CSV table of C-alpha atoms and ligand atoms in Angstrom, one decimal:
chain,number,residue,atom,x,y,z
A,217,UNK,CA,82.8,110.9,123.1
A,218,UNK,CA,83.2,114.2,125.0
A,219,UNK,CA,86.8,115.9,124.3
A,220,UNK,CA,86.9,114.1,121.6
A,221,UNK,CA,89.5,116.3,119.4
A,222,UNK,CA,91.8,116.8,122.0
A,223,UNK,CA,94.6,115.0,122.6
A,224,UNK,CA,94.2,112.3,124.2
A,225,UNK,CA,90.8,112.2,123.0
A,226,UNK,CA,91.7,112.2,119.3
A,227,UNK,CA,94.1,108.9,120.2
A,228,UNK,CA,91.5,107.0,121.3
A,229,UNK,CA,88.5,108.2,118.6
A,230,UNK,CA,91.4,106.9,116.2
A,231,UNK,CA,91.8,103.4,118.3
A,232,UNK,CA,87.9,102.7,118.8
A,233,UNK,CA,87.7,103.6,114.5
A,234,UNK,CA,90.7,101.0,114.2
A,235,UNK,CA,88.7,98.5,116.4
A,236,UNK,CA,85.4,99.3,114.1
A,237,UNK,CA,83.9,101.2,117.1
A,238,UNK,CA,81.1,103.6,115.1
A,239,UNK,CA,82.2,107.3,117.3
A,240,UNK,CA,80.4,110.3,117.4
A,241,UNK,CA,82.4,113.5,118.9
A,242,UNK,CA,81.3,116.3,120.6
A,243,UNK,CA,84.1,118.9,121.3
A,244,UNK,CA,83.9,123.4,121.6
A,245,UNK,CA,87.1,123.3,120.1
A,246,UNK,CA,88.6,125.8,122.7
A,247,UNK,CA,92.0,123.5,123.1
A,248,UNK,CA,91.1,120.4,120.4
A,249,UNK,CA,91.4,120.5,116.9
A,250,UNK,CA,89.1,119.4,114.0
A,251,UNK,CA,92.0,118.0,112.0
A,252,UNK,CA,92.8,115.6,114.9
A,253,UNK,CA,89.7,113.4,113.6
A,254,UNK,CA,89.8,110.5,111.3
A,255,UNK,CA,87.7,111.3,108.1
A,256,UNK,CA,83.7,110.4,108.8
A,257,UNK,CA,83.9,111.0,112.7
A,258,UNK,CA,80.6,113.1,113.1
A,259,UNK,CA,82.0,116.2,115.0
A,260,UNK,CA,79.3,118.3,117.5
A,261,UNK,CA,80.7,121.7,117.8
A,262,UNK,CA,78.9,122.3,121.8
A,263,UNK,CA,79.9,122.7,125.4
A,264,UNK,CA,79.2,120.1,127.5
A,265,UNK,CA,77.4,122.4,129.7
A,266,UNK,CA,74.9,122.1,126.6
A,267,UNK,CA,72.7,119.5,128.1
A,268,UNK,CA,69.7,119.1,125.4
A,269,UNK,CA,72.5,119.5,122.6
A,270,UNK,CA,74.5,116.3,124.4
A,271,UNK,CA,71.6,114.4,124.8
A,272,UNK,CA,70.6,114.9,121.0
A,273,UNK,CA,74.1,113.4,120.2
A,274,UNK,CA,73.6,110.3,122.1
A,275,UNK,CA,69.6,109.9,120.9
A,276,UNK,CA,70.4,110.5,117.3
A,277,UNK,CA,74.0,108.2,117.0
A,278,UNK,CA,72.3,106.2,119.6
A,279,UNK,CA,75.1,105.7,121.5
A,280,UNK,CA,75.5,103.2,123.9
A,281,UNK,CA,78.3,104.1,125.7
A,282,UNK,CA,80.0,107.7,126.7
A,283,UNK,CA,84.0,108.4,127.0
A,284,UNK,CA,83.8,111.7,128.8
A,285,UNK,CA,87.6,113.8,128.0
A,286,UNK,CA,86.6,117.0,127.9
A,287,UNK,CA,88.1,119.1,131.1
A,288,UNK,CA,90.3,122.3,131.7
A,289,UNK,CA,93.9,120.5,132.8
A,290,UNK,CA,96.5,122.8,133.8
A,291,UNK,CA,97.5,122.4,137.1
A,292,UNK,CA,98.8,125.9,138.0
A,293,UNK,CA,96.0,127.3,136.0
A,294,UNK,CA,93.5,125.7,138.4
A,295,UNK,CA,95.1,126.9,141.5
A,296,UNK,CA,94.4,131.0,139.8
A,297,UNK,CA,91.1,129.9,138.6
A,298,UNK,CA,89.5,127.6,140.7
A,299,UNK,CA,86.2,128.7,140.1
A,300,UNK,CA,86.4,127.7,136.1
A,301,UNK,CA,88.1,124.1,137.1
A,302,UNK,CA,84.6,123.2,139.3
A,303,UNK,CA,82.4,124.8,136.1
A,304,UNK,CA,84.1,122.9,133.5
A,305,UNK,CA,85.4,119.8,135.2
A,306,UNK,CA,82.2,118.9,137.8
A,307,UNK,CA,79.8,121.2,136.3
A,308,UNK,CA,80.2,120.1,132.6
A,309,UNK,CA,80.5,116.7,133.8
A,310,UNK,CA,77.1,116.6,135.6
A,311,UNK,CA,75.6,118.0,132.5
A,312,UNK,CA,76.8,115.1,130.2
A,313,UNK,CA,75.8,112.3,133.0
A,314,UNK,CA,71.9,114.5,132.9
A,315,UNK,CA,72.2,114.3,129.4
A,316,UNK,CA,73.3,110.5,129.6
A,317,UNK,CA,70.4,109.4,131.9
A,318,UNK,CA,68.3,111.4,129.3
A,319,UNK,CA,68.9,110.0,126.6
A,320,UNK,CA,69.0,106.5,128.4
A,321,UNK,CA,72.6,105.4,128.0
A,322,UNK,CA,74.5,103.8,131.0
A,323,UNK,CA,78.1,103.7,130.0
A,324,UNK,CA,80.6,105.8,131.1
A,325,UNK,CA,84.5,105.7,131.7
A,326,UNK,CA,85.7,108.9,133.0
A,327,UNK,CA,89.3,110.5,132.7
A,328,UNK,CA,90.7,111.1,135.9
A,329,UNK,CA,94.0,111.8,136.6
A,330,UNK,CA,97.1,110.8,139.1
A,331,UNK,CA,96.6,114.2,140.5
A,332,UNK,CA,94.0,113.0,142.8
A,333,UNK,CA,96.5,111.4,145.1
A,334,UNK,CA,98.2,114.7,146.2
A,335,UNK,CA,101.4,113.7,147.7
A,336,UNK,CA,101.2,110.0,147.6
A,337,UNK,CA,102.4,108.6,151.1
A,338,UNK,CA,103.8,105.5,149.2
A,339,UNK,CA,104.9,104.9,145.6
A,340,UNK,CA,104.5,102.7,143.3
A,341,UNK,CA,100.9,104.3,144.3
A,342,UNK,CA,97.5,101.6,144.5
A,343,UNK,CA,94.8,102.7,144.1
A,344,UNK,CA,93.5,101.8,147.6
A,345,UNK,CA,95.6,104.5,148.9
A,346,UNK,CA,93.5,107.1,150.3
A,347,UNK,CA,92.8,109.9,147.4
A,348,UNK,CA,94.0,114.0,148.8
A,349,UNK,CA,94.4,116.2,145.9
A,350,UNK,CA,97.1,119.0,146.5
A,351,UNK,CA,95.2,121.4,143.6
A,352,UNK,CA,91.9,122.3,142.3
A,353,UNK,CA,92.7,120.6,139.3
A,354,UNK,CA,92.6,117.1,141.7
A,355,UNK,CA,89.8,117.8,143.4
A,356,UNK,CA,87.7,118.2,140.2
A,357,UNK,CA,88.5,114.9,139.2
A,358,UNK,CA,87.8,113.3,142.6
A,359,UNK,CA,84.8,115.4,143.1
A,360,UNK,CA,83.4,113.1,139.9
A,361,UNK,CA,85.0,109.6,140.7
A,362,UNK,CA,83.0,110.3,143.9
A,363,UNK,CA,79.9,111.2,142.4
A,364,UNK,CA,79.9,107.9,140.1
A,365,UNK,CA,79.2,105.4,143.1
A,366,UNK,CA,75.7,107.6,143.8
A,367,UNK,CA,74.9,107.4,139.7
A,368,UNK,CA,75.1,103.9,140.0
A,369,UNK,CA,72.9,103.5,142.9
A,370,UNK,CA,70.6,106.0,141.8
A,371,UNK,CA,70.4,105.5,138.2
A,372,UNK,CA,72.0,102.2,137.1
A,373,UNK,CA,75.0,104.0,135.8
A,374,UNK,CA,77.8,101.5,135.1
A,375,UNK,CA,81.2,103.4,135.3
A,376,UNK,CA,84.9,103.3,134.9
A,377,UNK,CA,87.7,105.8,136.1
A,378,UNK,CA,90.7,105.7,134.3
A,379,UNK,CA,93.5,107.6,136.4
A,380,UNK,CA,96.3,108.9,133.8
A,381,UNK,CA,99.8,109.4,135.1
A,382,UNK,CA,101.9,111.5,133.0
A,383,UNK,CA,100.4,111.2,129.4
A,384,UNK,CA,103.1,111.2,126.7
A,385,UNK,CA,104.1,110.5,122.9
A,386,UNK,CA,101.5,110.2,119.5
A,387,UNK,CA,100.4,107.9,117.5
A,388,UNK,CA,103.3,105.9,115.8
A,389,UNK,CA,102.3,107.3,112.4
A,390,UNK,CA,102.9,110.8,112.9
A,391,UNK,CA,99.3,111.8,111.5
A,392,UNK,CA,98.1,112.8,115.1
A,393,UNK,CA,99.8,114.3,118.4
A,394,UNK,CA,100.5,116.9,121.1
A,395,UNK,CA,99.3,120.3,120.2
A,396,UNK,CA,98.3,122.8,123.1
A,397,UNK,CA,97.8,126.4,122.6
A,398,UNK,CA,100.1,127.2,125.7
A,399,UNK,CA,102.1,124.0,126.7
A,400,UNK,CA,103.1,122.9,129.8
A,401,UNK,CA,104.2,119.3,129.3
A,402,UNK,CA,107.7,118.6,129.9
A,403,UNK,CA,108.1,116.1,126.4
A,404,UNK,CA,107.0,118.6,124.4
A,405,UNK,CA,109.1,121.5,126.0
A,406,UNK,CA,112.0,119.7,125.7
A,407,UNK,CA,111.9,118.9,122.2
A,408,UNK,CA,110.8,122.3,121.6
A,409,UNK,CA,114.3,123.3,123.8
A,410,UNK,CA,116.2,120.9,121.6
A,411,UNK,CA,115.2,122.6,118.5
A,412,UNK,CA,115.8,126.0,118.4
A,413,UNK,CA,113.1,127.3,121.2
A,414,UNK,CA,113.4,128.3,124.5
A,415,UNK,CA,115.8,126.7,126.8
A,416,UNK,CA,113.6,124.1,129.3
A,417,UNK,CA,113.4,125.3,133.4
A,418,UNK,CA,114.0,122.4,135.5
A,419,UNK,CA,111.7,122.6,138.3
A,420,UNK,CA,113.8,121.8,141.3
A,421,UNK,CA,116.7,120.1,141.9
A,422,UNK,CA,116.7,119.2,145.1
A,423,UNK,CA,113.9,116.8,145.7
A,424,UNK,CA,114.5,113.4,148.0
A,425,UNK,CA,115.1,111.7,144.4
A,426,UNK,CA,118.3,110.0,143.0
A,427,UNK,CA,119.3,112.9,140.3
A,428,UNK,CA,117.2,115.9,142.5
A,429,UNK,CA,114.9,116.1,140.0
A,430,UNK,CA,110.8,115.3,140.1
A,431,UNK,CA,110.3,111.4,139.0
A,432,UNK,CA,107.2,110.4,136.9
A,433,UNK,CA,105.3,108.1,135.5
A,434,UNK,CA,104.7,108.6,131.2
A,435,UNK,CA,102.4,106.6,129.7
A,436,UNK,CA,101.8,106.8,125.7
A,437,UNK,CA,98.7,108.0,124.4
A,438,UNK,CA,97.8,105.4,122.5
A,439,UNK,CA,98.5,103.1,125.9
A,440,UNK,CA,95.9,105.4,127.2
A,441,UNK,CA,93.7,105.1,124.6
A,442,UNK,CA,93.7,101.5,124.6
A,443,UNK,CA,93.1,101.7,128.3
A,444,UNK,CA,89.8,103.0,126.9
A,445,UNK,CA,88.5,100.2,125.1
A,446,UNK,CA,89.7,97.6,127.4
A,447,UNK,CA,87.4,99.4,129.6
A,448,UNK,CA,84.7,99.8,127.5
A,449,UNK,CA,84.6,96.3,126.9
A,450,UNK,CA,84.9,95.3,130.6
A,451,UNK,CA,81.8,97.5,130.9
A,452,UNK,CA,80.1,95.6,128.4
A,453,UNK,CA,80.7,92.1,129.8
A,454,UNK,CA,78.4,93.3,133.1
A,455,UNK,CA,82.1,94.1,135.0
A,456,UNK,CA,81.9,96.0,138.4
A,457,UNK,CA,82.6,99.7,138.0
A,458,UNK,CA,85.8,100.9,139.4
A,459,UNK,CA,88.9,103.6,139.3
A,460,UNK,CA,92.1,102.5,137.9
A,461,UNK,CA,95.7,103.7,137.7
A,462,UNK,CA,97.0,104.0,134.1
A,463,UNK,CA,100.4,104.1,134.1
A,464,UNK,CA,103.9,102.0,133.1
A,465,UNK,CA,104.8,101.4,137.0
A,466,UNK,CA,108.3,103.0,135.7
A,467,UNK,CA,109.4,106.6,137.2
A,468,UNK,CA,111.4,108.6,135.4
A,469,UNK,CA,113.4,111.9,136.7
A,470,UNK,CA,113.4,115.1,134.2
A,471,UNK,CA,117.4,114.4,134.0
A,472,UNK,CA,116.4,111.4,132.4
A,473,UNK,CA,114.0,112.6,130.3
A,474,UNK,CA,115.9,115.6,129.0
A,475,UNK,CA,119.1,112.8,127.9
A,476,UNK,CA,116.2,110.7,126.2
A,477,UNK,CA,115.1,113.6,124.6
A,478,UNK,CA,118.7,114.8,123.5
A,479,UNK,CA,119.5,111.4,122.0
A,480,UNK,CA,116.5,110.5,119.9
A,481,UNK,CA,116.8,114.4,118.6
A,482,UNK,CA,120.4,114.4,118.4
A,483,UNK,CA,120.9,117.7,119.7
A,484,UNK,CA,121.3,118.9,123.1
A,485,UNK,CA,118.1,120.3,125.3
A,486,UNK,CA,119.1,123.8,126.7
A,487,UNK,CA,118.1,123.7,130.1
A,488,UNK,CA,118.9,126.2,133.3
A,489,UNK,CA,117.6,125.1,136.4
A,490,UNK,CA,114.7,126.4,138.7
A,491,UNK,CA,112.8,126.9,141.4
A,492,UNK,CA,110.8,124.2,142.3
A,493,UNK,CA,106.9,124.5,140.9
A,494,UNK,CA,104.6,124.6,143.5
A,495,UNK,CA,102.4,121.6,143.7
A,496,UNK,CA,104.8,119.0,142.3
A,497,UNK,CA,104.9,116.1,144.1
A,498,UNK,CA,108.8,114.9,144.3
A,499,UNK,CA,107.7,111.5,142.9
A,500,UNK,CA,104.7,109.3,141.3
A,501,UNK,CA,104.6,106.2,139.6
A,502,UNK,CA,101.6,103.9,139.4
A,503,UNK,CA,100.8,100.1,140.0
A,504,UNK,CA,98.8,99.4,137.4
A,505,UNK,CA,98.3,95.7,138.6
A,506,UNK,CA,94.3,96.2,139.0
A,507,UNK,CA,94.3,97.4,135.3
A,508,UNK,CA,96.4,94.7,133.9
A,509,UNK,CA,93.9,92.2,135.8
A,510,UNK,CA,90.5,93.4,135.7
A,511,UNK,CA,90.6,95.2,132.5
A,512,UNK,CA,93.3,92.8,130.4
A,513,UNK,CA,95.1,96.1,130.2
A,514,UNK,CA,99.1,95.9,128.6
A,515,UNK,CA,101.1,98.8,127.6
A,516,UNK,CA,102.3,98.2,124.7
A,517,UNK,CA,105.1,101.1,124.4
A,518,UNK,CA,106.3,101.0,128.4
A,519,UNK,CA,109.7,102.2,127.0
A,520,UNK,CA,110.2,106.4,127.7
A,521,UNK,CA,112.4,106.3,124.1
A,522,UNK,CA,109.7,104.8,121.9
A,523,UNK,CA,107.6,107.8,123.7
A,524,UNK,CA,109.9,110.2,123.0
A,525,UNK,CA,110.3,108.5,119.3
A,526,UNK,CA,107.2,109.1,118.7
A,527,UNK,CA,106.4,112.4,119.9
A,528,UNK,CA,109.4,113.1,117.9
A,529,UNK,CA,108.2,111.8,114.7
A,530,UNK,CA,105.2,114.3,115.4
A,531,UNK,CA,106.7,117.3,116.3
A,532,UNK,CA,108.9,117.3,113.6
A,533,UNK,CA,106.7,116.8,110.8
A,534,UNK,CA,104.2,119.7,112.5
A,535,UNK,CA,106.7,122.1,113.7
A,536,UNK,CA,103.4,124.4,114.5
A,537,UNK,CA,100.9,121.7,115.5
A,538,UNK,CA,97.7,121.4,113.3
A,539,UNK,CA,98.0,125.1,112.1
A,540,UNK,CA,99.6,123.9,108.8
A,541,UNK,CA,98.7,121.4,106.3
A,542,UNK,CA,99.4,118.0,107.1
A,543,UNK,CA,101.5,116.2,104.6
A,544,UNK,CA,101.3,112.7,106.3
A,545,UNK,CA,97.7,112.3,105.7
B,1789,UFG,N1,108.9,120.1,134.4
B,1789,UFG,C1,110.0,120.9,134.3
B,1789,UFG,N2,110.0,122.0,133.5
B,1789,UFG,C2,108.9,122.3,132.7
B,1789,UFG,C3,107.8,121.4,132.7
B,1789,UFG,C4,107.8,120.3,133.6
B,1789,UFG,O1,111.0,120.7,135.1
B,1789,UFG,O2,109.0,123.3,131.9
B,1789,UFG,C5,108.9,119.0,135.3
B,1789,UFG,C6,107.8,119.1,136.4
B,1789,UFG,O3,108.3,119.7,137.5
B,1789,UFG,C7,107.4,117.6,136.6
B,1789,UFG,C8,107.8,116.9,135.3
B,1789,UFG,O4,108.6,117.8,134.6
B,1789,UFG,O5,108.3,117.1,137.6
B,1789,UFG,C9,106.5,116.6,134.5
B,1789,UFG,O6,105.8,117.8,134.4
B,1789,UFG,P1,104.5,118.0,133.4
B,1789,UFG,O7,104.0,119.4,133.5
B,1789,UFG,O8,104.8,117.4,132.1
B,1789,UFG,O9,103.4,117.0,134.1
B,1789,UFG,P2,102.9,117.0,135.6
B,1789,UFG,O10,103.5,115.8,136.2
B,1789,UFG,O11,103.0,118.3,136.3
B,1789,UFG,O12,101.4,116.8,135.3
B,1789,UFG,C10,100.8,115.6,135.0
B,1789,UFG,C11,99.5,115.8,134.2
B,1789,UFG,C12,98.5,116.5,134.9
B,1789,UFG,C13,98.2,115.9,136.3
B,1789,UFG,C14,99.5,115.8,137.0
B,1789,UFG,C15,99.4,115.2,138.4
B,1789,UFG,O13,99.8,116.5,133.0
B,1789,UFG,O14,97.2,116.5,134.2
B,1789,UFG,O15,100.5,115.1,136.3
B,1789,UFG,O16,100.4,115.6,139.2
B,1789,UFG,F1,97.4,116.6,137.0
């Protein structure tokens, strides 16, 4: 597995270890952290760009599958630098499918994101709706999902595209969760809001939308990493590669979050409204029908307060991420 100690990553290393997956990680540790592993998960401090290294991973675990996570995924951040997006996201990801067809493994689920519809023309959003990023970010992901169809043809490559919505929460035990260097999630800055830090910007209040405010789609982390073996296993029973949409079909506003917020915290969020970001669409939400039927795919924490439960539980038992001991292990 690519990414591997990042955050989502590290939530489903820890699900495929549950399921008595064997998982090897490879990961430069610019945004993930070591501690986010499960004791015994081989770690592979390389870029993916590192070809031979990546294809000595896969020969010497002898790996028959790859989950590829690693990828630069700031939105406004690939709008000022689109140049590092394509290197990281399409270049890095052309290396590890090389390195792949090197070492002779076929396997691959790919995370790609919501943000390769753009502006969706209709919600809840199918994923036969026609694909037009609004960022960089979006176009690095679609650039791959439509590379995978010529792997296949090409090279037997049997793949899966999962498209996250809005990714959300930690794992129920409190042992693993968010922790980016800069963050930009709205979860997280809320809690942070609610506890002391600085007050949370609204991004616009005056989008077609009930309340004014953006609506989206959150989907817990270990939903997501479940999405991963579901796949995984739909791979292995010979099942036609395809992209899906991972999310709980349920939009929420950033009103609606910040009062979910307030109430599991039991303090207030400190908020002050602002402009709208650019490049938010007003509202996305996902059918994730063609999950839940091809892949057996269920969330099983749809509700936005057991995702803000748990990301919580997390937060407040790591006040500074992994940077200090961790008392629940
Ligand atoms: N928001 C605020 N204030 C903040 C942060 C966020 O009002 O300080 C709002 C945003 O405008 C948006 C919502 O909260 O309406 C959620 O914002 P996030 O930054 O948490 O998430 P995004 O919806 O922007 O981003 C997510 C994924 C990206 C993906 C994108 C697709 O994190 O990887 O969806 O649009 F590309």
């Amino acid at each position: 597995m690519t990414g591997g100690a990042g955050y989502i990553g590290s939530h489903a290393v820890r699900a495929l270890a549950d399921a008595g997956h064997a998982v090897a990680v490879i990961d430069d540790l610019s945004a993930g952290h070591a501690e986010a592993l499960p004791g015994g998960v081989p770690l592979t401090r390389c870029a993916i760009h590192d070809g031979d290294a990546v294809r000595r991973v896969l020969a010497d675990h002898r790996a028959d599958a790859v989950m590829h996570f690693a990828a630069w995924l700031d939105v406004g951040e690939s709008v000022r630098k689109p140049s590092e997006y394509y290197q990281n996201n399409v270049v890095g990801t052309l290396a590890v499918l090389d390195a792949m067809r090197a070492a002779g493994v076929s396997r691959f689920v790919f995370s790609s994101s919501c943000a390769v519809y753009g502006e969706p023309a209709v919600v809840p959003i199918v994923e036969t709706q026609d694909p037009q990023p609004i960022n960089p970010y979006g176009e690095t992901k679609l650039v791959i999902e439509r590379a995978l169809p010529h792997f296949a043809r090409a090279h037997g490559l049997q793949w899966t595209a999962l498209r996250y919505f809005n990714a959300a929460g930690a794992h129920p035990d409190g042992t693993i969760g968010e922790d980016h260097a800069h963050e930009i999630h709205l979860i997280p800055l809320a809690i942070r809001a609610a506890t002391g830090g600085p007050g949370l910007r609204v991004f616009g209040q005056d989008y077609p939308t009930p309340d004014g405010t953006c609506q989206r789609d959150y989907i817990h982390v270990c939903d997501l990493a479940d999405a991963h073996l579901c796949a995984l296993a739909a791979l292995e029973r010979g099942a036609p590669s395809a992209a899906y949409n991972i999310g709980t079909g349920t939009p929420h506003s950033v009103t609606a979050v910040i009062e979910t917020v307030s109430r599991v915290v039991g303090r207030p969020v400190a908020w002050e409204p602002a402009p709208r970001r650019p490049g938010d669409p007003a509202v996305l939400y996902a059918s994730s029908d063609r999950a839940r039927r091809d892949l057996g795919w269920t969330p099983r924490y749809p509700d936005l307060a057991d995702i803000v439960r748990h990301a919580w539980k997390w937060h407040s038992t790591h006040p500074r991420g992994y940077r200090v001991s961790d008392t629940n292990r």
